[in-house]
Short mmCIF file of C-alpha atoms in Angstrom, two decimals:
data_model
loop_
_atom_site.label_atom_id
_atom_site.label_comp_id
_atom_site.label_asym_id
_atom_site.label_seq_id
_atom_site.Cartn_x
_atom_site.Cartn_y
_atom_site.Cartn_z
CA GLN A 1 -15.66 6.03 -7.93
CA GLN A 2 -14.35 3.58 -5.39
CA GLN A 3 -13.02 0.58 -7.24
CA VAL A 4 -12.48 -1.62 -4.20
CA LYS A 5 -15.10 -1.45 -1.47
CA GLN A 6 -14.03 -2.70 1.94
CA SER A 7 -16.16 -3.46 4.97
CA PRO A 8 -16.54 -3.13 7.85
CA GLN A 9 -14.81 0.14 8.62
CA SER A 10 -14.04 -1.09 12.12
CA LEU A 11 -14.24 -4.43 13.85
CA ILE A 12 -13.96 -5.51 17.46
CA VAL A 13 -13.28 -9.17 18.21
CA GLN A 14 -12.55 -11.08 21.35
CA LYS A 15 -9.25 -12.91 21.72
CA GLY A 16 -9.50 -16.31 20.09
CA GLY A 17 -12.35 -15.28 17.82
CA ILE A 18 -12.48 -15.08 14.05
CA SER A 19 -12.04 -11.72 12.32
CA ILE A 20 -13.62 -11.40 8.88
CA ILE A 21 -13.05 -8.47 6.53
CA ASN A 22 -14.72 -8.27 3.14
CA CYS A 23 -13.89 -6.55 -0.11
CA ALA A 24 -15.79 -6.22 -3.37
CA TYR A 25 -14.63 -4.99 -6.74
CA GLU A 26 -16.04 -4.22 -10.17
CA ASN A 27 -13.06 -4.29 -12.50
CA THR A 28 -12.73 -7.82 -13.86
CA ALA A 29 -9.29 -6.95 -15.18
CA PHE A 30 -7.83 -6.95 -11.67
CA ASP A 31 -5.33 -9.81 -11.55
CA TYR A 32 -3.78 -9.78 -8.10
CA PHE A 33 -5.42 -9.32 -4.72
CA PRO A 34 -3.20 -8.69 -1.69
CA TRP A 35 -4.06 -7.91 1.90
CA TYR A 36 -1.90 -5.57 3.94
CA GLN A 37 -1.58 -5.00 7.67
CA GLN A 38 -0.61 -1.57 8.94
CA PHE A 39 0.30 -0.53 12.45
CA PRO A 40 0.16 3.16 13.45
CA GLY A 41 3.09 5.12 12.10
CA LYS A 42 4.34 2.23 9.95
CA GLY A 43 4.11 1.27 6.33
CA PRO A 44 1.78 -1.51 5.19
CA ALA A 45 3.12 -5.05 5.37
CA LEU A 46 1.95 -7.77 3.02
CA LEU A 47 -0.05 -10.44 4.83
CA ILE A 48 -1.23 -12.71 2.07
CA ALA A 49 -2.16 -12.43 -1.58
CA ILE A 50 -4.21 -14.44 -4.04
CA ARG A 51 -4.65 -14.79 -7.78
CA PRO A 52 -8.14 -14.82 -9.36
CA ASP A 53 -7.78 -18.43 -10.49
CA VAL A 54 -7.57 -19.64 -6.89
CA SER A 55 -10.58 -19.77 -4.56
CA GLU A 56 -8.77 -19.96 -1.28
CA LYS A 57 -5.30 -19.47 0.14
CA LYS A 58 -4.23 -20.12 3.69
CA GLU A 59 -1.08 -19.03 5.47
CA GLY A 60 -1.02 -19.79 9.16
CA ARG A 61 -3.97 -18.08 10.82
CA PHE A 62 -4.74 -15.97 7.75
CA THR A 63 -6.99 -17.16 4.92
CA ILE A 64 -8.17 -15.40 1.79
CA SER A 65 -11.41 -16.59 0.26
CA PHE A 66 -11.96 -15.47 -3.31
CA ASN A 67 -15.24 -15.58 -5.22
CA LYS A 68 -14.57 -14.61 -8.80
CA SER A 69 -18.18 -14.75 -9.98
CA ALA A 70 -19.35 -12.53 -7.15
CA LYS A 71 -16.27 -10.31 -7.46
CA GLN A 72 -15.65 -10.53 -3.76
CA PHE A 73 -12.79 -11.59 -1.56
CA SER A 74 -12.35 -11.74 2.15
CA LEU A 75 -9.72 -12.09 4.83
CA HIS A 76 -10.29 -14.45 7.72
CA ILE A 77 -8.07 -14.24 10.78
CA MET A 78 -8.46 -17.31 12.92
CA ASP A 79 -7.72 -17.34 16.65
CA SER A 80 -7.42 -13.56 16.65
CA GLN A 81 -4.85 -12.14 19.08
CA PRO A 82 -4.42 -8.67 20.63
CA GLY A 83 -1.26 -8.34 18.55
CA ASP A 84 -3.43 -8.54 15.44
CA SER A 85 -4.97 -5.18 16.35
CA ALA A 86 -4.12 -3.00 13.36
CA THR A 87 -5.63 -1.55 10.22
CA TYR A 88 -6.10 -3.96 7.34
CA PHE A 89 -6.29 -2.96 3.71
CA CYS A 90 -7.39 -5.05 0.77
CA ALA A 91 -6.06 -4.13 -2.63
CA ALA A 92 -6.29 -5.13 -6.25
CA ARG A 93 -3.86 -4.63 -9.08
CA GLU A 94 -4.78 -3.13 -12.40
CA PHE A 95 -2.85 -2.28 -15.50
CA THR A 96 -3.72 1.09 -16.95
CA GLN A 97 -4.30 1.89 -20.60
CA GLY A 98 -0.77 3.23 -20.79
CA GLY A 99 0.61 -0.12 -19.69
CA SER A 100 1.59 0.91 -16.18
CA GLU A 101 0.37 -0.92 -13.13
CA LYS A 102 -1.00 0.17 -9.82
CA LEU A 103 -2.59 -1.16 -6.67
CA VAL A 104 -6.04 0.10 -5.84
CA PHE A 105 -6.71 0.05 -2.11
CA GLY A 106 -9.83 -0.35 -0.06
CA LYS A 107 -10.52 2.22 2.63
CA GLY A 108 -9.25 0.01 5.42
CA THR A 109 -10.64 -1.80 8.45
CA LYS A 110 -9.49 -1.01 11.94
CA LEU A 111 -9.40 -4.26 13.86
CA THR A 112 -9.34 -4.31 17.64
CA VAL A 113 -8.86 -7.63 19.40
CA ASN A 114 -9.79 -7.45 23.06
CA PRO A 115 -7.88 -9.62 25.54
CA GLY B 1 13.90 -10.82 1.55
CA ALA B 2 12.45 -7.89 -0.44
CA VAL B 3 13.15 -5.17 2.11
CA VAL B 4 12.54 -1.50 1.36
CA SER B 5 14.29 1.06 3.52
CA GLN B 6 12.75 4.53 3.72
CA HIS B 7 14.41 7.56 5.31
CA PRO B 8 13.88 9.69 7.20
CA SER B 9 11.08 8.25 9.32
CA ARG B 10 10.16 11.70 10.60
CA VAL B 11 11.03 15.17 9.41
CA ILE B 12 9.98 18.64 10.45
CA CYS B 13 10.72 21.49 8.09
CA LYS B 14 9.92 25.14 7.79
CA SER B 15 7.40 26.39 5.30
CA GLY B 16 9.03 27.22 1.98
CA THR B 17 11.90 24.77 2.28
CA SER B 18 12.38 21.50 0.42
CA VAL B 19 12.54 18.02 1.87
CA LYS B 20 13.94 14.86 0.29
CA ILE B 21 12.71 11.39 1.18
CA GLU B 22 14.72 8.34 0.12
CA CYS B 23 13.49 4.87 -0.65
CA ARG B 24 15.99 2.06 -1.14
CA SER B 25 15.47 -1.57 -2.04
CA LEU B 26 18.06 -3.41 0.03
CA ASP B 27 18.16 -6.93 -1.35
CA PHE B 28 16.47 -6.79 -4.73
CA GLN B 29 16.27 -4.66 -7.82
CA ALA B 30 13.19 -2.49 -8.04
CA THR B 31 12.27 -1.71 -11.61
CA THR B 32 9.22 0.21 -10.53
CA MET B 33 8.62 2.26 -7.40
CA PHE B 34 5.46 3.89 -6.18
CA TRP B 35 4.92 6.86 -3.90
CA TYR B 36 1.82 7.13 -1.75
CA ARG B 37 0.40 9.72 0.56
CA GLN B 38 -1.74 8.75 3.51
CA PHE B 39 -3.89 11.08 5.57
CA PRO B 40 -4.76 10.18 9.18
CA LYS B 41 -7.13 7.23 9.39
CA LYS B 42 -7.39 7.11 5.61
CA SER B 43 -6.30 4.79 2.87
CA LEU B 44 -3.21 5.09 0.70
CA MET B 45 -3.42 7.50 -2.20
CA LEU B 46 -1.07 6.82 -5.09
CA MET B 47 0.85 9.95 -6.04
CA ALA B 48 3.17 8.71 -8.75
CA THR B 49 4.87 5.74 -10.32
CA SER B 50 8.51 5.79 -11.32
CA ASN B 51 10.45 3.41 -13.51
CA GLU B 52 14.22 3.29 -13.32
CA GLY B 53 15.79 5.67 -15.80
CA SER B 54 12.59 7.31 -16.99
CA LYS B 55 10.29 10.11 -15.92
CA ALA B 56 7.72 9.49 -13.25
CA THR B 57 4.05 9.16 -14.08
CA TYR B 58 1.90 11.28 -11.79
CA GLU B 59 -1.68 10.60 -10.81
CA GLN B 60 -4.29 13.15 -11.69
CA GLY B 61 -4.28 16.11 -9.34
CA VAL B 62 -0.72 15.60 -8.10
CA GLU B 63 1.58 18.55 -8.80
CA LYS B 64 4.70 17.16 -10.44
CA ASP B 65 6.61 20.38 -9.90
CA LYS B 66 5.95 20.21 -6.18
CA PHE B 67 6.58 16.50 -5.74
CA LEU B 68 9.75 15.70 -7.65
CA ILE B 69 10.49 12.02 -8.09
CA ASN B 70 13.79 10.61 -9.22
CA HIS B 71 14.48 6.93 -9.84
CA ALA B 72 18.11 7.02 -10.88
CA SER B 73 19.00 3.41 -10.12
CA LEU B 74 17.37 0.04 -9.60
CA THR B 75 17.74 0.43 -5.84
CA LEU B 76 16.99 4.09 -5.14
CA SER B 77 14.05 6.41 -5.64
CA THR B 78 13.65 9.83 -4.05
CA LEU B 79 10.70 12.10 -3.46
CA THR B 80 11.45 15.77 -2.99
CA VAL B 81 8.71 17.99 -1.64
CA THR B 82 9.60 21.44 -2.93
CA SER B 83 8.56 24.71 -1.29
CA ALA B 84 6.72 22.79 1.36
CA HIS B 85 3.62 24.23 2.97
CA PRO B 86 1.66 23.10 6.02
CA GLU B 87 -0.93 21.40 3.80
CA ASP B 88 1.86 19.10 2.54
CA SER B 89 2.15 17.66 6.03
CA SER B 90 1.30 13.99 5.73
CA PHE B 91 2.56 10.42 5.90
CA TYR B 92 4.45 9.50 2.74
CA ILE B 93 5.11 5.87 1.89
CA CYS B 94 7.11 4.32 -0.92
CA SER B 95 6.64 0.90 -2.42
CA ALA B 96 8.84 -1.10 -4.71
CA ARG B 97 7.94 -3.71 -7.28
CA VAL B 98 10.33 -6.59 -7.33
CA ALA B 99 11.95 -7.02 -10.72
CA ARG B 100 11.02 -10.69 -10.77
CA PRO B 101 7.96 -10.70 -8.59
CA THR B 102 6.66 -13.68 -6.76
CA TRP B 103 3.21 -13.67 -5.34
CA ASP B 104 4.66 -13.18 -1.89
CA TYR B 105 6.89 -10.23 -2.66
CA GLY B 106 5.26 -8.49 -5.59
CA TYR B 107 5.05 -5.11 -3.85
CA THR B 108 6.98 -4.20 -0.72
CA PHE B 109 6.41 -1.04 1.27
CA GLY B 110 8.77 1.21 3.15
CA SER B 111 8.13 2.17 6.76
CA GLY B 112 6.87 5.63 5.83
CA THR B 113 7.94 9.22 6.47
CA ARG B 114 5.95 11.55 8.68
CA LEU B 115 6.41 15.05 7.24
CA THR B 116 5.42 18.04 9.33
CA VAL B 117 5.70 21.49 7.80
CA VAL B 118 5.65 24.34 10.31
#
């Protein structure tokens, strides 16, 4: 069962355009929602994260919109640049019954920004 | 801040040998570290979680005798792939949880290790 559903699988945007990636979840116990950027052969790098009591967070060209009632959150990349071409993962944190924590990842979105 | 250094970045080993991957938190104390495996064009799959000074907790389906995890200090965790086989070839990534997390640096990832077993 996929706990965090991410779409689209791939996305092509023109330079200067807006890239939008969506994620949906079912577990209302998730309490932290980060987005990661990963380049080929590298580890994921945190882009931006949000708590469920906040509806929107903006950092530079990156914005997370969070809809708690719909259990959805999205990443918006404004003025997309070719250097933004990478794979993006949404994630959500849960605490297990044993008290440990873990991030649950979406399947990823490969973003290509054409010059 | 919150940098995680992972070594080696690439390793090729012969089938049947063991390989150790190191993950170090350089400028913070990592009470909890996570080890992931990532197949080509796929998402990250959590293998195990380790807390400093205690045994690692493995996810279902992960062989703990094959993937040995040691978290001996607040700055170092190691993953040893024992008796490696070609099917163990993959991209392995560690992540560290900052001891006093902020929302910006809650979980920091290493740069990954590409393991190829021949």
